[in-house]
mmCIF file of C-alpha atoms in Angstrom:
data_model
loop_
_atom_site.group_PDB
_atom_site.id
_atom_site.type_symbol
_atom_site.label_atom_id
_atom_site.label_comp_id
_atom_site.label_asym_id
_atom_site.label_seq_id
_atom_site.Cartn_x
_atom_site.Cartn_y
_atom_site.Cartn_z
ATOM 1 C CA MET Q 1 17.891 -6.800 -13.788
ATOM 2 C CA ALA Q 2 14.580 -6.781 -15.637
ATOM 3 C CA ASP Q 3 13.983 -9.730 -17.978
ATOM 4 C CA LEU Q 4 14.788 -8.294 -21.421
ATOM 5 C CA VAL Q 5 12.957 -11.159 -23.151
ATOM 6 C CA ALA Q 6 9.818 -10.286 -21.175
ATOM 7 C CA ILE Q 7 10.242 -6.585 -21.992
ATOM 8 C CA GLY Q 8 10.525 -7.464 -25.683
ATOM 9 C CA ALA Q 9 7.341 -9.539 -25.581
ATOM 10 C CA ARG Q 10 5.400 -6.789 -23.792
ATOM 11 C CA LEU Q 11 6.789 -4.196 -26.172
ATOM 12 C CA ARG Q 12 5.684 -6.180 -29.207
ATOM 13 C CA GLU Q 13 2.187 -6.736 -27.789
ATOM 14 C CA SER Q 14 1.731 -3.060 -26.822
ATOM 15 C CA ARG Q 15 3.014 -1.866 -30.201
ATOM 16 C CA LYS Q 16 0.617 -4.113 -32.094
ATOM 17 C CA ARG Q 17 -2.299 -3.019 -29.921
ATOM 18 C CA ARG Q 18 -1.489 0.564 -30.874
ATOM 19 C CA GLY Q 19 -1.324 -0.399 -34.536
ATOM 20 C CA LEU Q 20 2.229 0.856 -34.944
ATOM 21 C CA THR Q 21 5.042 -0.613 -36.988
ATOM 22 C CA GLN Q 22 8.487 -0.909 -35.462
ATOM 23 C CA ARG Q 23 9.650 1.965 -37.636
ATOM 24 C CA GLU Q 24 6.749 4.174 -36.503
ATOM 25 C CA LEU Q 25 7.492 3.378 -32.853
ATOM 26 C CA ALA Q 26 11.155 4.246 -33.393
ATOM 27 C CA ARG Q 27 10.228 7.556 -34.994
ATOM 28 C CA SER Q 28 7.738 8.570 -32.274
ATOM 29 C CA SER Q 29 9.846 7.417 -29.310
ATOM 30 C CA GLY Q 30 13.307 8.444 -30.447
ATOM 31 C CA VAL Q 31 14.579 4.926 -29.720
ATOM 32 C CA SER Q 32 16.600 3.346 -32.495
ATOM 33 C CA LEU Q 33 14.837 0.934 -34.830
ATOM 34 C CA SER Q 34 17.633 -1.603 -34.385
ATOM 35 C CA LEU Q 35 17.157 -1.648 -30.599
ATOM 36 C CA ILE Q 36 13.397 -2.115 -30.910
ATOM 37 C CA ARG Q 37 13.915 -4.984 -33.348
ATOM 38 C CA LYS Q 38 16.467 -6.680 -31.113
ATOM 39 C CA LEU Q 39 14.253 -6.349 -28.045
ATOM 40 C CA GLU Q 40 11.216 -7.810 -29.789
ATOM 41 C CA GLN Q 41 13.309 -10.657 -31.206
ATOM 42 C CA GLY Q 42 14.789 -11.434 -27.784
ATOM 43 C CA ASP Q 43 18.227 -10.772 -29.228
ATOM 44 C CA TYR Q 44 19.427 -8.007 -26.890
ATOM 45 C CA GLU Q 45 21.652 -8.751 -23.907
ATOM 46 C CA ASN Q 46 23.074 -5.364 -22.936
ATOM 47 C CA GLY Q 47 21.714 -3.318 -20.067
ATOM 48 C CA LEU Q 48 18.549 -1.341 -20.842
ATOM 49 C CA ARG Q 49 18.125 2.053 -19.195
ATOM 50 C CA LEU Q 50 14.822 2.905 -17.579
ATOM 51 C CA GLU Q 51 14.759 6.194 -19.504
ATOM 52 C CA THR Q 52 14.752 4.212 -22.754
ATOM 53 C CA VAL Q 53 11.850 2.053 -21.586
ATOM 54 C CA ARG Q 54 9.953 5.200 -20.581
ATOM 55 C CA LYS Q 55 10.408 6.751 -24.042
ATOM 56 C CA MET Q 56 8.802 3.717 -25.627
ATOM 57 C CA ALA Q 57 6.049 3.695 -22.996
ATOM 58 C CA VAL Q 58 5.227 7.354 -23.705
ATOM 59 C CA ALA Q 59 4.992 6.659 -27.434
ATOM 60 C CA LEU Q 60 2.717 3.680 -26.731
ATOM 61 C CA SER Q 61 0.601 5.533 -24.114
ATOM 62 C CA VAL Q 62 1.198 2.856 -21.478
ATOM 63 C CA PRO Q 63 2.854 2.967 -18.038
ATOM 64 C CA THR Q 64 6.561 2.269 -18.036
ATOM 65 C CA SER Q 65 5.886 -0.558 -15.590
ATOM 66 C CA ALA Q 66 3.669 -2.214 -18.207
ATOM 67 C CA LEU Q 67 6.849 -2.892 -20.188
ATOM 68 C CA ALA Q 68 9.466 -3.337 -17.446
ATOM 69 C CA VAL Q 69 8.505 -5.426 -14.418
ATOM 70 C CA GLY Q 70 10.998 -5.847 -11.601
ATOM 71 C CA SER Q 71 14.385 -4.248 -11.104
ATOM 72 C CA THR Q 72 16.175 -2.600 -14.021
ATOM 73 C CA ALA Q 73 19.310 -1.915 -11.958
ATOM 74 C CA LEU Q 74 22.666 -3.301 -12.983
ATOM 75 C CA PRO Q 75 24.554 -5.201 -10.258
ATOM 76 C CA PRO Q 76 27.174 -3.338 -8.209
ATOM 77 C CA ASP Q 77 30.794 -3.513 -9.268
ATOM 78 C CA GLN Q 78 33.017 -5.913 -7.348
ATOM 79 C CA GLU Q 79 35.055 -3.083 -5.829
ATOM 80 C CA SER Q 80 31.932 -1.696 -4.139
ATOM 81 C CA VAL Q 81 30.885 -5.136 -2.929
ATOM 82 C CA THR Q 82 34.300 -5.654 -1.328
ATOM 83 C CA ARG Q 83 34.641 -2.137 0.072
ATOM 84 C CA TRP Q 84 31.333 -2.189 1.918
ATOM 85 C CA GLU Q 85 31.360 -5.819 3.042
ATOM 86 C CA PRO Q 86 32.047 -4.813 6.694
ATOM 87 C CA VAL Q 87 28.840 -2.753 6.685
ATOM 88 C CA ARG Q 88 26.819 -5.696 5.394
ATOM 89 C CA ARG Q 89 28.335 -8.005 8.007
ATOM 90 C CA ALA Q 90 27.700 -5.512 10.800
ATOM 91 C CA LEU Q 91 23.996 -5.486 9.989
ATOM 92 C CA GLU Q 92 23.802 -9.182 10.840
ATOM 93 C CA GLY Q 93 25.020 -8.725 14.408
ATOM 94 C CA PRO Q 94 28.241 -8.285 16.378
ATOM 95 C CA VAL Q 95 31.423 -8.664 14.331
ATOM 96 C CA GLY Q 96 34.950 -9.161 15.591
ATOM 97 C CA GLN Q 97 35.728 -8.234 19.170
ATOM 98 C CA GLU Q 98 33.196 -7.021 21.662
ATOM 99 C CA PRO Q 99 33.378 -3.282 22.418
ATOM 100 C CA GLY Q 100 36.265 -2.525 24.782
ATOM 101 C CA GLU Q 101 34.026 -0.306 26.882
ATOM 102 C CA GLU Q 102 30.314 -0.675 27.427
ATOM 103 C CA PRO Q 103 28.621 1.789 25.052
ATOM 104 C CA THR Q 104 26.498 4.576 26.469
ATOM 105 C CA MET Q 105 23.344 6.159 25.151
ATOM 106 C CA GLU Q 106 25.101 9.492 24.864
ATOM 107 C CA GLY Q 107 27.978 7.979 22.906
ATOM 108 C CA VAL Q 108 25.783 6.049 20.487
ATOM 109 C CA ARG Q 109 23.505 9.031 19.975
ATOM 110 C CA ALA Q 110 26.476 11.260 19.196
ATOM 111 C CA ALA Q 111 27.880 8.684 16.756
ATOM 112 C CA VAL Q 112 24.519 8.374 15.003
ATOM 113 C CA GLY Q 113 24.443 12.166 14.683
ATOM 114 C CA GLY Q 114 27.891 12.041 13.113
ATOM 115 C CA ALA Q 115 26.759 9.342 10.677
ATOM 116 C CA VAL Q 116 23.777 11.458 9.679
ATOM 117 C CA ARG Q 117 26.044 14.435 8.958
ATOM 118 C CA MET Q 118 28.376 12.268 6.880
ATOM 119 C CA PHE Q 119 25.463 10.959 4.860
ATOM 120 C CA ARG Q 120 24.108 14.454 4.250
ATOM 121 C CA ASP Q 121 27.591 15.670 3.278
ATOM 122 C CA GLY Q 122 28.122 12.736 0.923
ATOM 123 C CA THR Q 123 31.303 11.495 2.631
ATOM 124 C CA LEU Q 124 30.345 7.901 1.893
ATOM 125 C CA THR Q 125 33.782 6.316 2.243
ATOM 126 C CA ASP Q 126 34.269 7.861 5.684
ATOM 127 C CA LEU Q 127 30.757 6.770 6.609
ATOM 128 C CA ALA Q 128 31.528 3.190 5.622
ATOM 129 C CA GLY Q 129 34.369 3.184 8.146
ATOM 130 C CA LEU Q 130 32.176 4.556 10.941
ATOM 131 C CA LEU Q 131 29.170 2.283 10.498
ATOM 132 C CA PRO Q 132 30.492 -1.176 11.515
ATOM 133 C CA PRO Q 133 31.638 -0.103 15.032
ATOM 134 C CA LEU Q 134 28.542 2.087 15.386
ATOM 135 C CA LEU Q 135 26.213 -0.798 14.557
ATOM 136 C CA ALA Q 136 28.129 -3.056 16.965
ATOM 137 C CA ASP Q 137 27.830 -0.447 19.743
ATOM 138 C CA ALA Q 138 24.125 -0.023 19.013
ATOM 139 C CA ASP Q 139 23.587 -3.791 19.253
ATOM 140 C CA ALA Q 140 25.457 -3.925 22.545
ATOM 141 C CA LEU Q 141 23.515 -0.957 23.925
ATOM 142 C CA VAL Q 142 20.174 -2.544 23.050
ATOM 143 C CA SER Q 143 21.245 -5.844 24.629
ATOM 144 C CA SER Q 144 22.294 -4.171 27.888
ATOM 145 C CA SER Q 145 19.277 -1.844 28.161
ATOM 146 C CA THR Q 146 15.911 -2.488 29.778
ATOM 147 C CA ASP Q 147 12.406 -1.048 29.718
ATOM 148 C CA GLY Q 148 12.213 2.545 28.476
ATOM 149 C CA THR Q 149 15.972 2.760 28.048
ATOM 150 C CA GLN Q 150 15.863 -0.090 25.561
ATOM 151 C CA VAL Q 151 13.181 1.714 23.526
ATOM 152 C CA ALA Q 152 15.487 4.713 23.207
ATOM 153 C CA ALA Q 153 18.452 2.469 22.355
ATOM 154 C CA ARG Q 154 16.469 0.697 19.658
ATOM 155 C CA ALA Q 155 15.430 4.074 18.210
ATOM 156 C CA GLU Q 156 19.094 5.033 17.816
ATOM 157 C CA ARG Q 157 19.894 1.649 16.284
ATOM 158 C CA SER Q 158 17.014 2.135 13.856
ATOM 159 C CA ARG Q 159 18.551 5.392 12.649
ATOM 160 C CA ALA Q 160 21.965 3.767 12.283
ATOM 161 C CA ARG Q 161 20.398 0.970 10.247
ATOM 162 C CA VAL Q 162 18.585 3.450 8.000
ATOM 163 C CA ILE Q 163 21.878 5.210 7.282
ATOM 164 C CA ALA Q 164 23.538 1.866 6.548
ATOM 165 C CA GLY Q 165 20.722 0.907 4.191
ATOM 166 C CA SER Q 166 20.874 4.257 2.441
ATOM 167 C CA LEU Q 167 24.633 3.906 1.945
ATOM 168 C CA LEU Q 168 24.052 0.480 0.394
ATOM 169 C CA VAL Q 169 21.427 1.957 -1.938
ATOM 170 C CA HIS Q 170 23.956 4.576 -3.068
ATOM 171 C CA THR Q 171 26.372 1.746 -3.871
ATOM 172 C CA TRP Q 172 23.706 -0.348 -5.674
ATOM 173 C CA GLN Q 173 23.600 -3.178 -3.121
ATOM 174 C CA PHE Q 174 19.837 -3.470 -2.932
ATOM 175 C CA PRO Q 175 19.203 -6.821 -1.179
ATOM 176 C CA ALA Q 176 21.493 -5.775 1.675
ATOM 177 C CA ALA Q 177 19.807 -2.354 1.785
ATOM 178 C CA GLU Q 178 16.368 -3.936 2.051
ATOM 179 C CA ARG Q 179 17.645 -6.093 4.909
ATOM 180 C CA ALA Q 180 18.857 -2.941 6.690
ATOM 181 C CA PHE Q 181 15.499 -1.223 6.244
ATOM 182 C CA THR Q 182 13.594 -4.261 7.493
ATOM 183 C CA LEU Q 183 15.730 -4.297 10.628
ATOM 184 C CA ALA Q 184 15.323 -0.534 11.040
ATOM 185 C CA LEU Q 185 11.556 -0.847 10.818
ATOM 186 C CA ASP Q 186 11.594 -3.402 13.644
ATOM 187 C CA ASP Q 187 13.356 -0.844 15.875
ATOM 188 C CA ALA Q 188 11.430 2.275 14.797
ATOM 189 C CA ASP Q 189 9.874 4.155 17.718
ATOM 190 C CA GLY Q 190 6.519 5.309 16.377
ATOM 191 C CA PRO Q 191 4.641 6.177 13.193
ATOM 192 C CA LEU Q 192 6.904 9.022 12.067
ATOM 193 C CA ALA Q 193 10.037 6.913 12.433
ATOM 194 C CA GLN Q 194 8.326 4.140 10.491
ATOM 195 C CA ILE Q 195 7.505 6.587 7.701
ATOM 196 C CA ALA Q 196 11.158 7.665 7.635
ATOM 197 C CA VAL Q 197 12.166 4.054 6.956
ATOM 198 C CA THR Q 198 9.437 3.692 4.337
ATOM 199 C CA ALA Q 199 10.685 6.793 2.524
ATOM 200 C CA GLN Q 200 14.174 5.290 2.251
ATOM 201 C CA ARG Q 201 12.665 2.073 0.914
ATOM 202 C CA CYS Q 202 11.032 4.242 -1.758
ATOM 203 C CA PHE Q 203 14.498 5.605 -2.540
ATOM 204 C CA ALA Q 204 15.751 2.052 -3.079
ATOM 205 C CA LEU Q 205 12.782 1.037 -5.225
ATOM 206 C CA THR Q 206 13.146 4.138 -7.419
ATOM 207 C CA ARG Q 207 16.833 3.445 -7.999
ATOM 208 C CA GLN Q 208 15.974 -0.082 -9.086
ATOM 209 C CA GLY Q 209 13.306 1.123 -11.507
ATOM 210 C CA MET Q 210 10.573 -0.637 -9.511
ATOM 211 C CA LEU Q 211 8.169 2.199 -10.178
ATOM 212 C CA ALA Q 212 4.782 0.636 -9.527
ATOM 213 C CA GLU Q 213 6.057 -0.814 -6.260
ATOM 214 C CA CYS Q 214 7.457 2.546 -5.155
ATOM 215 C CA ARG Q 215 4.320 4.459 -6.081
ATOM 216 C CA ASP Q 216 2.041 1.957 -4.348
ATOM 217 C CA LEU Q 217 4.176 1.942 -1.194
ATOM 218 C CA ALA Q 218 4.346 5.745 -1.048
ATOM 219 C CA VAL Q 219 0.652 6.274 -1.759
ATOM 220 C CA ARG Q 220 -0.498 3.632 0.710
ATOM 221 C CA HIS Q 221 1.505 5.116 3.572
ATOM 222 C CA ALA Q 222 0.714 8.710 2.570
ATOM 223 C CA GLU Q 223 -2.998 7.965 2.664
ATOM 224 C CA ALA Q 224 -2.642 6.425 6.115
ATOM 225 C CA ALA Q 225 -0.623 9.388 7.377
ATOM 226 C CA GLU Q 226 -2.589 12.232 5.726
ATOM 227 C CA PRO Q 227 -2.889 15.011 8.319
ATOM 228 C CA ARG Q 228 -5.350 17.843 8.730
ATOM 229 C CA LEU Q 229 -3.381 20.785 7.384
ATOM 230 C CA SER Q 230 -4.835 23.231 9.884
ATOM 231 C CA THR Q 231 -3.717 21.261 12.949
ATOM 232 C CA ALA Q 232 -0.769 19.125 11.804
ATOM 233 C CA THR Q 233 2.703 19.590 13.217
ATOM 234 C CA ARG Q 234 5.575 20.489 10.903
ATOM 235 C CA GLU Q 235 6.994 16.995 11.370
ATOM 236 C CA GLU Q 236 3.704 15.357 10.371
ATOM 237 C CA LEU Q 237 3.527 17.555 7.290
ATOM 238 C CA ALA Q 238 7.114 16.657 6.375
ATOM 239 C CA ALA Q 239 6.420 12.927 6.730
ATOM 240 C CA TRP Q 240 3.301 13.092 4.553
ATOM 241 C CA GLY Q 241 4.769 15.479 2.015
ATOM 242 C CA GLY Q 242 7.977 13.472 1.706
ATOM 243 C CA LEU Q 243 6.049 10.313 0.840
ATOM 244 C CA LEU Q 244 4.087 12.245 -1.776
ATOM 245 C CA LEU Q 245 7.314 13.417 -3.400
ATOM 246 C CA TRP Q 246 8.583 9.848 -3.671
ATOM 247 C CA GLY Q 247 5.245 8.847 -5.164
ATOM 248 C CA ALA Q 248 5.436 11.720 -7.647
ATOM 249 C CA GLY Q 249 8.941 10.746 -8.726
ATOM 250 C CA ALA Q 250 7.882 7.156 -9.334
ATOM 251 C CA SER Q 251 4.709 8.250 -11.135
ATOM 252 C CA VAL Q 252 6.428 10.564 -13.602
ATOM 253 C CA ARG Q 253 8.940 7.853 -14.468
ATOM 254 C CA ASP Q 254 6.055 5.423 -14.870
ATOM 255 C CA ASN Q 255 4.471 7.711 -17.465
ATOM 256 C CA ARG Q 256 1.688 8.796 -15.107
ATOM 257 C CA PRO Q 257 2.219 12.565 -15.283
ATOM 258 C CA ASP Q 258 -1.233 13.494 -13.973
ATOM 259 C CA ASP Q 259 -0.687 11.411 -10.830
ATOM 260 C CA ALA Q 260 2.720 13.022 -10.398
ATOM 261 C CA ASP Q 261 1.275 16.534 -10.745
ATOM 262 C CA THR Q 262 -1.419 15.790 -8.156
ATOM 263 C CA MET Q 263 1.133 14.545 -5.618
ATOM 264 C CA ILE Q 264 3.431 17.506 -6.226
ATOM 265 C CA ARG Q 265 0.502 19.860 -5.681
ATOM 266 C CA LEU Q 266 -0.376 18.210 -2.362
ATOM 267 C CA ALA Q 267 3.254 18.221 -1.240
ATOM 268 C CA ARG Q 268 3.500 21.911 -2.155
ATOM 269 C CA ALA Q 269 0.463 22.626 0.045
ATOM 270 C CA ALA Q 270 2.065 20.741 2.946
ATOM 271 C CA ALA Q 271 5.317 22.667 2.481
ATOM 272 C CA ALA Q 272 3.484 26.001 2.390
ATOM 273 C CA VAL Q 273 1.876 25.256 5.749
ATOM 274 C CA ALA Q 274 5.075 23.834 7.261
ATOM 275 C CA GLY Q 275 7.021 26.993 6.410
ATOM 276 C CA PRO Q 276 10.704 27.373 5.470
ATOM 277 C CA ASP Q 277 12.828 24.316 4.766
ATOM 278 C CA PHE Q 278 13.826 22.391 7.883
ATOM 279 C CA VAL Q 279 15.324 19.070 8.967
ATOM 280 C CA PRO Q 280 12.604 16.822 10.443
ATOM 281 C CA PRO Q 281 13.756 15.153 13.690
ATOM 282 C CA HIS Q 282 12.328 11.795 12.614
ATOM 283 C CA ALA Q 283 14.350 11.837 9.367
ATOM 284 C CA PRO Q 284 17.430 14.020 9.950
ATOM 285 C CA TRP Q 285 19.071 12.802 6.719
ATOM 286 C CA HIS Q 286 16.523 14.834 4.698
ATOM 287 C CA ARG Q 287 15.018 18.282 4.550
ATOM 288 C CA PHE Q 288 11.453 19.313 3.792
ATOM 289 C CA GLY Q 289 9.946 22.593 2.677
ATOM 290 C CA PRO Q 290 9.176 24.681 -0.404
ATOM 291 C CA SER Q 291 12.679 24.319 -1.861
ATOM 292 C CA VAL Q 292 12.548 20.529 -1.536
ATOM 293 C CA VAL Q 293 9.293 20.475 -3.468
ATOM 294 C CA ALA Q 294 10.875 22.701 -6.121
ATOM 295 C CA VAL Q 295 13.795 20.249 -6.388
ATOM 296 C CA ALA Q 296 11.274 17.457 -7.022
ATOM 297 C CA GLU Q 297 9.555 19.580 -9.670
ATOM 298 C CA ALA Q 298 12.879 20.121 -11.443
ATOM 299 C CA GLU Q 299 13.605 16.396 -11.374
ATOM 300 C CA ASN Q 300 10.201 15.623 -12.848
ATOM 301 C CA ALA Q 301 10.765 18.252 -15.538
ATOM 302 C CA VAL Q 302 13.982 16.507 -16.595
ATOM 303 C CA VAL Q 303 12.210 13.156 -16.766
ATOM 304 C CA ARG Q 304 9.488 14.724 -18.935
ATOM 305 C CA ASP Q 305 12.050 16.262 -21.315
ATOM 306 C CA ARG Q 306 11.405 19.830 -20.195
ATOM 307 C CA PRO Q 307 14.971 21.044 -19.627
ATOM 308 C CA GLU Q 308 14.115 24.754 -19.768
ATOM 309 C CA ARG Q 309 11.705 24.278 -16.861
ATOM 310 C CA ALA Q 310 14.344 22.402 -14.862
ATOM 311 C CA LEU Q 311 16.920 25.145 -15.437
ATOM 312 C CA ALA Q 312 14.456 27.861 -14.476
ATOM 313 C CA ILE Q 313 13.882 26.114 -11.146
ATOM 314 C CA GLY Q 314 17.624 25.608 -10.797
ATOM 315 C CA ARG Q 315 18.228 29.350 -11.126
ATOM 316 C CA ARG Q 316 15.733 30.012 -8.319
ATOM 317 C CA LEU Q 317 17.487 27.492 -6.092
ATOM 318 C CA ARG Q 318 21.044 28.524 -6.913
ATOM 319 C CA SER Q 319 21.792 29.904 -3.442
ATOM 320 C CA GLN Q 320 20.727 26.602 -1.870
ATOM 321 C CA ALA Q 321 22.134 24.248 -4.505
ATOM 322 C CA HIS Q 322 24.875 22.923 -2.187
ATOM 323 C CA ARG Q 323 22.187 21.219 -0.116
ATOM 324 C CA TYR Q 324 20.787 19.246 -3.042
ATOM 325 C CA PRO Q 325 23.556 17.515 -5.020
ATOM 326 C CA ARG Q 326 21.118 15.228 -6.833
ATOM 327 C CA HIS Q 327 19.344 18.352 -8.081
ATOM 328 C CA ARG Q 328 22.661 19.599 -9.449
ATOM 329 C CA LEU Q 329 22.849 16.459 -11.583
ATOM 330 C CA ASP Q 330 19.377 17.252 -12.911
ATOM 331 C CA VAL Q 331 20.647 20.725 -13.815
ATOM 332 C CA ALA Q 332 23.617 19.169 -15.615
ATOM 333 C CA SER Q 333 21.305 16.795 -17.476
ATOM 334 C CA ALA Q 334 19.098 19.706 -18.547
ATOM 335 C CA HIS Q 335 22.161 21.550 -19.880
ATOM 336 C CA VAL Q 336 23.086 18.460 -21.930
ATOM 337 C CA ALA Q 337 19.568 18.263 -23.373
ATOM 338 C CA LEU Q 338 20.000 21.855 -24.565
ATOM 339 C CA ARG Q 339 23.521 21.138 -25.892
ATOM 340 C CA GLN Q 340 25.069 23.385 -23.262
ATOM 341 C CA TYR Q 341 27.951 21.022 -22.683
ATOM 342 C CA SER Q 342 30.423 23.363 -21.028
ATOM 343 C CA GLU Q 343 27.791 24.346 -18.455
ATOM 344 C CA ALA Q 344 27.067 20.671 -17.727
ATOM 345 C CA VAL Q 345 30.768 19.909 -17.274
ATOM 346 C CA GLU Q 346 31.073 22.886 -14.942
ATOM 347 C CA VAL Q 347 28.315 21.432 -12.736
ATOM 348 C CA LEU Q 348 30.042 18.047 -12.632
ATOM 349 C CA GLN Q 349 33.366 19.671 -11.755
ATOM 350 C CA ASP Q 350 31.734 21.633 -8.956
ATOM 351 C CA LEU Q 351 30.240 18.429 -7.540
ATOM 352 C CA ARG Q 352 33.635 16.794 -7.797
ATOM 353 C CA ARG Q 353 35.075 19.572 -5.634
ATOM 354 C CA THR Q 354 32.254 19.618 -3.091
ATOM 355 C CA ARG Q 355 31.157 15.941 -3.049
ATOM 356 C CA PRO Q 356 34.299 13.982 -3.962
ATOM 357 C CA GLN Q 357 33.206 10.738 -2.275
ATOM 358 C CA TRP Q 358 29.584 10.950 -3.384
ATOM 359 C CA LEU Q 359 29.924 11.719 -7.093
ATOM 360 C CA PRO Q 360 31.735 8.517 -8.184
ATOM 361 C CA GLN Q 361 28.849 6.449 -6.769
ATOM 362 C CA GLN Q 362 26.293 8.231 -8.982
ATOM 363 C CA ARG Q 363 25.665 6.338 -12.215
ATOM 364 C CA TYR Q 364 23.536 9.307 -13.243
ATOM 365 C CA ALA Q 365 26.708 11.408 -13.344
ATOM 366 C CA SER Q 366 28.422 8.827 -15.554
ATOM 367 C CA ARG Q 367 25.462 8.808 -17.947
ATOM 368 C CA ILE Q 368 25.525 12.601 -18.179
ATOM 369 C CA LEU Q 369 29.226 12.654 -18.977
ATOM 370 C CA ALA Q 370 28.832 9.777 -21.455
ATOM 371 C CA ALA Q 371 26.115 11.751 -23.245
ATOM 372 C CA ILE Q 372 28.415 14.765 -23.489
ATOM 373 C CA MET Q 373 31.321 12.720 -24.829
ATOM 374 C CA GLY Q 374 29.070 10.946 -27.320
ATOM 375 C CA ARG Q 375 28.070 14.264 -28.866
ATOM 376 C CA ARG Q 376 31.533 15.808 -29.058
ATOM 377 C CA ARG Q 377 34.030 15.243 -31.848
ATOM 378 C CA THR Q 378 36.947 15.997 -29.570
ATOM 379 C CA LEU Q 379 37.190 15.796 -25.796
ATOM 380 C CA THR Q 380 38.741 18.506 -23.674
ATOM 381 C CA ALA Q 381 41.363 17.645 -21.083
ATOM 382 C CA GLU Q 382 38.754 18.469 -18.445
ATOM 383 C CA MET Q 383 36.342 15.907 -19.880
ATOM 384 C CA ARG Q 384 39.011 13.219 -20.063
ATOM 385 C CA ASP Q 385 39.976 13.902 -16.474
ATOM 386 C CA LEU Q 386 36.351 13.645 -15.367
ATOM 387 C CA ALA Q 387 35.974 10.375 -17.268
ATOM 388 C CA ASP Q 388 38.943 8.936 -15.380
ATOM 389 C CA TYR Q 389 37.496 10.159 -12.095
ATOM 390 C CA LEU Q 390 34.135 8.483 -12.793
ATOM 391 C CA SER Q 391 35.802 5.315 -14.186
ATOM 392 C CA LEU Q 392 34.139 5.940 -17.531
ATOM 393 C CA PRO Q 393 35.885 4.444 -20.595
ATOM 394 C CA LEU Q 394 36.791 6.908 -23.352
#
């Protein structure tokens, strides 16, 4: 959690440098005067959303990271910590009994493929049950392999560790996720596999609000991996373009819109050369292509308070929306910004039907529903039911 006292001190210094009163900052940022006063006085102990920090940063013409340094993420709830403890333990080595049968490359590879599909489908609870034995089998396979066979075994273990780390990011367990990614990087079999791990680390940093760190990591690796568009393979273009999209997402949240636009433009060029959307072999938990870039553009539009733009992109992507659940949340958020509450609830209900294990782990979904309920005098039965589903107090 970012140090709120430090944020208050930086906020006060930046405001004074701009020659603004607290009231003027409140008016230009849309953040309440009482919150600004409490922050500057060091008298605020509740969680502070990154979106709120960004609003003040925009009004002050400074990067968001100039106000908030370090993680802004709230800790995971105890239920999540308990539920996914076996996954965390499995990352540290063999747990429980040794495998009854010696694992085979074919078996581990098939199990990793199943884990990838579960992650893409958002069946996170089922995935949590699969990962501990899979990680144990992968450890045993690496230990029993030699020479080139061990390289292939470590590559499969790397993918299993990436999936484990990504699951932990979804459940807000960031130190354990970083441990998983560090281990995955040790096993990665080449530059493209290393970039795949780096991209998931960017995912974790973005979720924590560590924007400068994410942008710097993405840009540094994108510069090292920049291909020649005329000769690059589709996989090389996907690796480079994917890093650029993570950098763009961090930049727009960090109030660096020009940097974000530049990265989106480069990623769009890579996608145009790569052709239709596809699943890169080095990162089978993601897709890359023109639609993926459009999803990133819609996300950036929501961050920049351009809901009409986000919804226009959403209409273009409607036939592919099932592939991008996070984009559907951006569409719901855009509907809320335009006071189209029934449309936003409809999106959330659709995600509940299609991603029942994924949606409750998304704090973004809870914030969207909370915004709807905060602007309604009366709640429909559908809204109350959704609030129960997302464990959101009425």
